[in-house]
């Protein structure tokens, strides 16, 4: 089947997200409607505070909209209870957070292995995949170190390995190359391209990185929580 003929992996319909900051209401997303096609590199760009992280959190099912509907991998997220959402996320979505969110008491190896424990993968397969993933991001030698013994770029690579290791349908990444020098950034991008080609994984990035933007199949520009422009081959 042609990719273009496949249903979108993400569908947002009139989505708003407001935050209450004291007496002030902040409208982080404002009546956003968009579709993201499967199997591609989609990039969300926009100034600081425009709503990129808020958008990824909704797509990643770690936050819910104040209004509107979010559908991910053909699942209407609002129809799932909390346990079902956690399970859905564990099986389908890899998330690379802007702040990494590594578990400080676990080694790099254990951080990468963790998502495979969550989905109940047997030990030998888990170990094989974890080691292969650490190797792929160039951290085999640092496997036993804890996050506080790693540089910013190394922590970022652990976060990337943790998101990719379970081979999810959808990978969300908030500024995944922000802390990497351009050579490491390029090698991480080519790793993600390889994963995309092998497994038809959908990648959605929020970024300011021109190098990453130049790899985008689709670009969604947002301003003040609204869609300003969508450029892409499928539009
Ligand atoms: N928990 C929160 N409480 C109140 N306001 C929030 C909260 N999180 C985000 N906001 C506000 O919502 C808006 C969008 O924030 P968001 O983090 O989504 O922006 P961003 O595009 O990711 O920015 P950056 O490029 O700096 O990461 C901003 O005005 C921000 O101050
Ligand atoms: Mg952000």
PDB file of C-alpha atoms in Angstrom, residues 51-186:
ATOM      1  CA  UNK A  51       3.234  25.421  21.936  1.00  0.00           C
ATOM      2  CA  UNK A  52       5.565  22.747  20.524  1.00  0.00           C
ATOM      3  CA  UNK A  53       6.090  20.813  23.761  1.00  0.00           C
ATOM      4  CA  UNK A  54       2.402  21.127  24.626  1.00  0.00           C
ATOM      5  CA  UNK A  55       1.563  19.646  21.217  1.00  0.00           C
ATOM      6  CA  UNK A  56       3.994  16.724  21.576  1.00  0.00           C
ATOM      7  CA  UNK A  57       2.671  15.992  25.075  1.00  0.00           C
ATOM      8  CA  UNK A  58      -0.867  15.684  23.677  1.00  0.00           C
ATOM      9  CA  UNK A  59       0.250  13.445  20.817  1.00  0.00           C
ATOM     10  CA  UNK A  60       2.298  11.390  23.301  1.00  0.00           C
ATOM     11  CA  UNK A  61      -0.790  10.921  25.516  1.00  0.00           C
ATOM     12  CA  UNK A  62       0.940  12.375  28.557  1.00  0.00           C
ATOM     13  CA  UNK A  63      -1.467  15.289  28.609  1.00  0.00           C
ATOM     14  CA  UNK A  64      -5.080  15.760  27.518  1.00  0.00           C
ATOM     15  CA  UNK A  65      -6.617  18.652  25.565  1.00  0.00           C
ATOM     16  CA  UNK A  66      -8.935  21.207  27.182  1.00  0.00           C
ATOM     17  CA  UNK A  67     -11.116  20.947  24.062  1.00  0.00           C
ATOM     18  CA  UNK A  68     -11.093  18.978  20.834  1.00  0.00           C
ATOM     19  CA  UNK A  69     -10.091  15.423  19.923  1.00  0.00           C
ATOM     20  CA  UNK A  70      -6.735  13.674  19.696  1.00  0.00           C
ATOM     21  CA  UNK A  71      -6.439  10.465  17.682  1.00  0.00           C
ATOM     22  CA  UNK A  72      -3.152   8.550  17.613  1.00  0.00           C
ATOM     23  CA  UNK A  73      -2.535   5.375  15.574  1.00  0.00           C
ATOM     24  CA  UNK A  74      -6.282   5.313  14.803  1.00  0.00           C
ATOM     25  CA  UNK A  75      -7.111   5.317  18.520  1.00  0.00           C
ATOM     26  CA  UNK A  76      -9.257   8.087  19.999  1.00  0.00           C
ATOM     27  CA  UNK A  77      -7.222   8.788  23.128  1.00  0.00           C
ATOM     28  CA  UNK A  78     -10.181  10.146  25.139  1.00  0.00           C
ATOM     29  CA  UNK A  79     -11.855   6.722  24.923  1.00  0.00           C
ATOM     30  CA  UNK A  80      -9.077   5.079  26.973  1.00  0.00           C
ATOM     31  CA  UNK A  81      -8.944   5.052  30.772  1.00  0.00           C
ATOM     32  CA  UNK A  82      -5.651   5.827  32.556  1.00  0.00           C
ATOM     33  CA  UNK A  83      -4.363   2.231  32.581  1.00  0.00           C
ATOM     34  CA  UNK A  84      -5.254   1.739  28.938  1.00  0.00           C
ATOM     35  CA  UNK A  85      -3.511   4.999  27.996  1.00  0.00           C
ATOM     36  CA  UNK A  86      -0.340   3.893  29.822  1.00  0.00           C
ATOM     37  CA  UNK A  87      -0.434   0.556  28.046  1.00  0.00           C
ATOM     38  CA  UNK A  88      -1.143   2.162  24.663  1.00  0.00           C
ATOM     39  CA  UNK A  89       1.795   4.539  25.155  1.00  0.00           C
ATOM     40  CA  UNK A  90       4.155   1.749  26.272  1.00  0.00           C
ATOM     41  CA  UNK A  91       3.401  -0.256  23.138  1.00  0.00           C
ATOM     42  CA  UNK A  92       3.164   2.402  20.468  1.00  0.00           C
ATOM     43  CA  UNK A  93       5.044   5.550  21.369  1.00  0.00           C
ATOM     44  CA  UNK A  94       8.695   6.371  22.059  1.00  0.00           C
ATOM     45  CA  UNK A  95       9.210   9.795  23.621  1.00  0.00           C
ATOM     46  CA  UNK A  96      12.456  11.770  23.722  1.00  0.00           C
ATOM     47  CA  UNK A  97      11.866  14.577  26.205  1.00  0.00           C
ATOM     48  CA  UNK A  98      13.369  18.058  26.003  1.00  0.00           C
ATOM     49  CA  UNK A  99      14.833  17.421  29.476  1.00  0.00           C
ATOM     50  CA  UNK A 100      15.729  13.729  28.791  1.00  0.00           C
ATOM     51  CA  UNK A 101      13.861  12.440  31.912  1.00  0.00           C
ATOM     52  CA  UNK A 102      16.335   9.609  32.481  1.00  0.00           C
ATOM     53  CA  UNK A 103      15.962   7.645  35.695  1.00  0.00           C
ATOM     54  CA  UNK A 104      18.901   8.831  37.836  1.00  0.00           C
ATOM     55  CA  UNK A 105      19.417   5.651  39.879  1.00  0.00           C
ATOM     56  CA  UNK A 106      19.576   3.430  36.788  1.00  0.00           C
ATOM     57  CA  UNK A 107      22.604   2.938  34.534  1.00  0.00           C
ATOM     58  CA  UNK A 108      22.504   3.861  30.851  1.00  0.00           C
ATOM     59  CA  UNK A 109      21.926   0.165  30.117  1.00  0.00           C
ATOM     60  CA  UNK A 110      19.042  -0.072  32.592  1.00  0.00           C
ATOM     61  CA  UNK A 111      17.448   3.136  31.310  1.00  0.00           C
ATOM     62  CA  UNK A 112      17.433   1.764  27.766  1.00  0.00           C
ATOM     63  CA  UNK A 113      16.211  -1.663  28.909  1.00  0.00           C
ATOM     64  CA  UNK A 114      13.333  -0.246  30.964  1.00  0.00           C
ATOM     65  CA  UNK A 115      10.711   0.158  28.171  1.00  0.00           C
ATOM     66  CA  UNK A 116      11.279  -3.491  27.199  1.00  0.00           C
ATOM     67  CA  UNK A 117      10.584  -4.574  30.796  1.00  0.00           C
ATOM     68  CA  UNK A 118       7.340  -2.579  30.641  1.00  0.00           C
ATOM     69  CA  UNK A 119       6.113  -4.568  27.649  1.00  0.00           C
ATOM     70  CA  UNK A 120       7.224  -7.876  29.189  1.00  0.00           C
ATOM     71  CA  UNK A 121       9.930  -8.844  26.711  1.00  0.00           C
ATOM     72  CA  UNK A 122      11.851 -12.023  27.695  1.00  0.00           C
ATOM     73  CA  UNK A 123      15.369 -11.567  29.166  1.00  0.00           C
ATOM     74  CA  UNK A 124      17.696 -12.773  26.375  1.00  0.00           C
ATOM     75  CA  UNK A 125      15.848 -10.765  23.671  1.00  0.00           C
ATOM     76  CA  UNK A 126      15.782  -7.745  25.970  1.00  0.00           C
ATOM     77  CA  UNK A 127      19.513  -7.920  26.552  1.00  0.00           C
ATOM     78  CA  UNK A 128      20.283  -8.373  22.846  1.00  0.00           C
ATOM     79  CA  UNK A 129      18.152  -5.376  21.845  1.00  0.00           C
ATOM     80  CA  UNK A 130      19.431  -3.138  24.633  1.00  0.00           C
ATOM     81  CA  UNK A 131      23.086  -3.813  23.787  1.00  0.00           C
ATOM     82  CA  UNK A 132      22.472  -3.339  20.049  1.00  0.00           C
ATOM     83  CA  UNK A 133      20.737  -0.029  20.691  1.00  0.00           C
ATOM     84  CA  UNK A 134      23.532   1.268  22.956  1.00  0.00           C
ATOM     85  CA  UNK A 135      26.005   0.246  20.278  1.00  0.00           C
ATOM     86  CA  UNK A 136      23.979   2.078  17.612  1.00  0.00           C
ATOM     87  CA  UNK A 137      24.081   5.367  19.531  1.00  0.00           C
ATOM     88  CA  UNK A 138      27.798   4.937  20.305  1.00  0.00           C
ATOM     89  CA  UNK A 139      27.438   4.336  24.044  1.00  0.00           C
ATOM     90  CA  UNK A 140      28.458   0.691  24.456  1.00  0.00           C
ATOM     91  CA  UNK A 141      31.465   1.735  26.549  1.00  0.00           C
ATOM     92  CA  UNK A 142      29.324   3.890  28.872  1.00  0.00           C
ATOM     93  CA  UNK A 143      26.598   1.278  29.445  1.00  0.00           C
ATOM     94  CA  UNK A 144      27.208   0.974  33.185  1.00  0.00           C
ATOM     95  CA  UNK A 145      27.329   4.695  33.929  1.00  0.00           C
ATOM     96  CA  UNK A 146      24.500   6.534  35.590  1.00  0.00           C
ATOM     97  CA  UNK A 147      23.061   9.712  34.011  1.00  0.00           C
ATOM     98  CA  UNK A 148      25.043  12.017  36.356  1.00  0.00           C
ATOM     99  CA  UNK A 149      28.246  10.428  35.032  1.00  0.00           C
ATOM    100  CA  UNK A 150      27.382  11.281  31.418  1.00  0.00           C
ATOM    101  CA  UNK A 151      27.716  14.485  29.370  1.00  0.00           C
ATOM    102  CA  UNK A 152      24.621  16.307  28.073  1.00  0.00           C
ATOM    103  CA  UNK A 153      25.051  14.821  24.608  1.00  0.00           C
ATOM    104  CA  UNK A 154      25.559  11.326  26.037  1.00  0.00           C
ATOM    105  CA  UNK A 155      22.401  11.653  28.154  1.00  0.00           C
ATOM    106  CA  UNK A 156      20.546  12.724  25.033  1.00  0.00           C
ATOM    107  CA  UNK A 157      21.778   9.623  23.211  1.00  0.00           C
ATOM    108  CA  UNK A 158      20.589   7.402  26.086  1.00  0.00           C
ATOM    109  CA  UNK A 159      17.183   9.101  25.826  1.00  0.00           C
ATOM    110  CA  UNK A 160      17.139   8.457  22.071  1.00  0.00           C
ATOM    111  CA  UNK A 161      18.141   4.799  22.552  1.00  0.00           C
ATOM    112  CA  UNK A 162      15.407   4.386  25.180  1.00  0.00           C
ATOM    113  CA  UNK A 163      12.785   5.772  22.786  1.00  0.00           C
ATOM    114  CA  UNK A 164      13.858   3.605  19.835  1.00  0.00           C
ATOM    115  CA  UNK A 165      14.617   0.303  21.572  1.00  0.00           C
ATOM    116  CA  UNK A 166      11.052  -1.024  21.608  1.00  0.00           C
ATOM    117  CA  UNK A 167      10.656  -0.187  17.887  1.00  0.00           C
ATOM    118  CA  UNK A 168       7.479   1.854  18.400  1.00  0.00           C
ATOM    119  CA  UNK A 169       5.197   2.904  15.546  1.00  0.00           C
ATOM    120  CA  UNK A 170       5.610   6.507  16.549  1.00  0.00           C
ATOM    121  CA  UNK A 171       8.625   8.370  17.945  1.00  0.00           C
ATOM    122  CA  UNK A 172       8.161  11.859  19.384  1.00  0.00           C
ATOM    123  CA  UNK A 173      11.208  13.962  20.034  1.00  0.00           C
ATOM    124  CA  UNK A 174      11.429  17.380  21.622  1.00  0.00           C
ATOM    125  CA  UNK A 175      14.630  19.052  20.364  1.00  0.00           C
ATOM    126  CA  UNK A 176      16.456  15.709  19.976  1.00  0.00           C
ATOM    127  CA  UNK A 177      19.652  17.211  18.576  1.00  0.00           C
ATOM    128  CA  UNK A 178      19.795  20.373  20.688  1.00  0.00           C
ATOM    129  CA  UNK A 179      22.661  19.210  22.906  1.00  0.00           C
ATOM    130  CA  UNK A 180      24.667  17.428  20.238  1.00  0.00           C
ATOM    131  CA  UNK A 181      27.598  18.698  18.183  1.00  0.00           C
ATOM    132  CA  UNK A 182      26.835  18.664  14.462  1.00  0.00           C
ATOM    133  CA  UNK A 183      28.744  15.415  13.759  1.00  0.00           C
ATOM    134  CA  UNK A 184      26.918  13.524  16.547  1.00  0.00           C
ATOM    135  CA  UNK A 185      23.653  15.194  15.487  1.00  0.00           C
ATOM    136  CA  UNK A 186      24.191  13.977  11.924  1.00  0.00           C
TER     137      UNK A 186
END
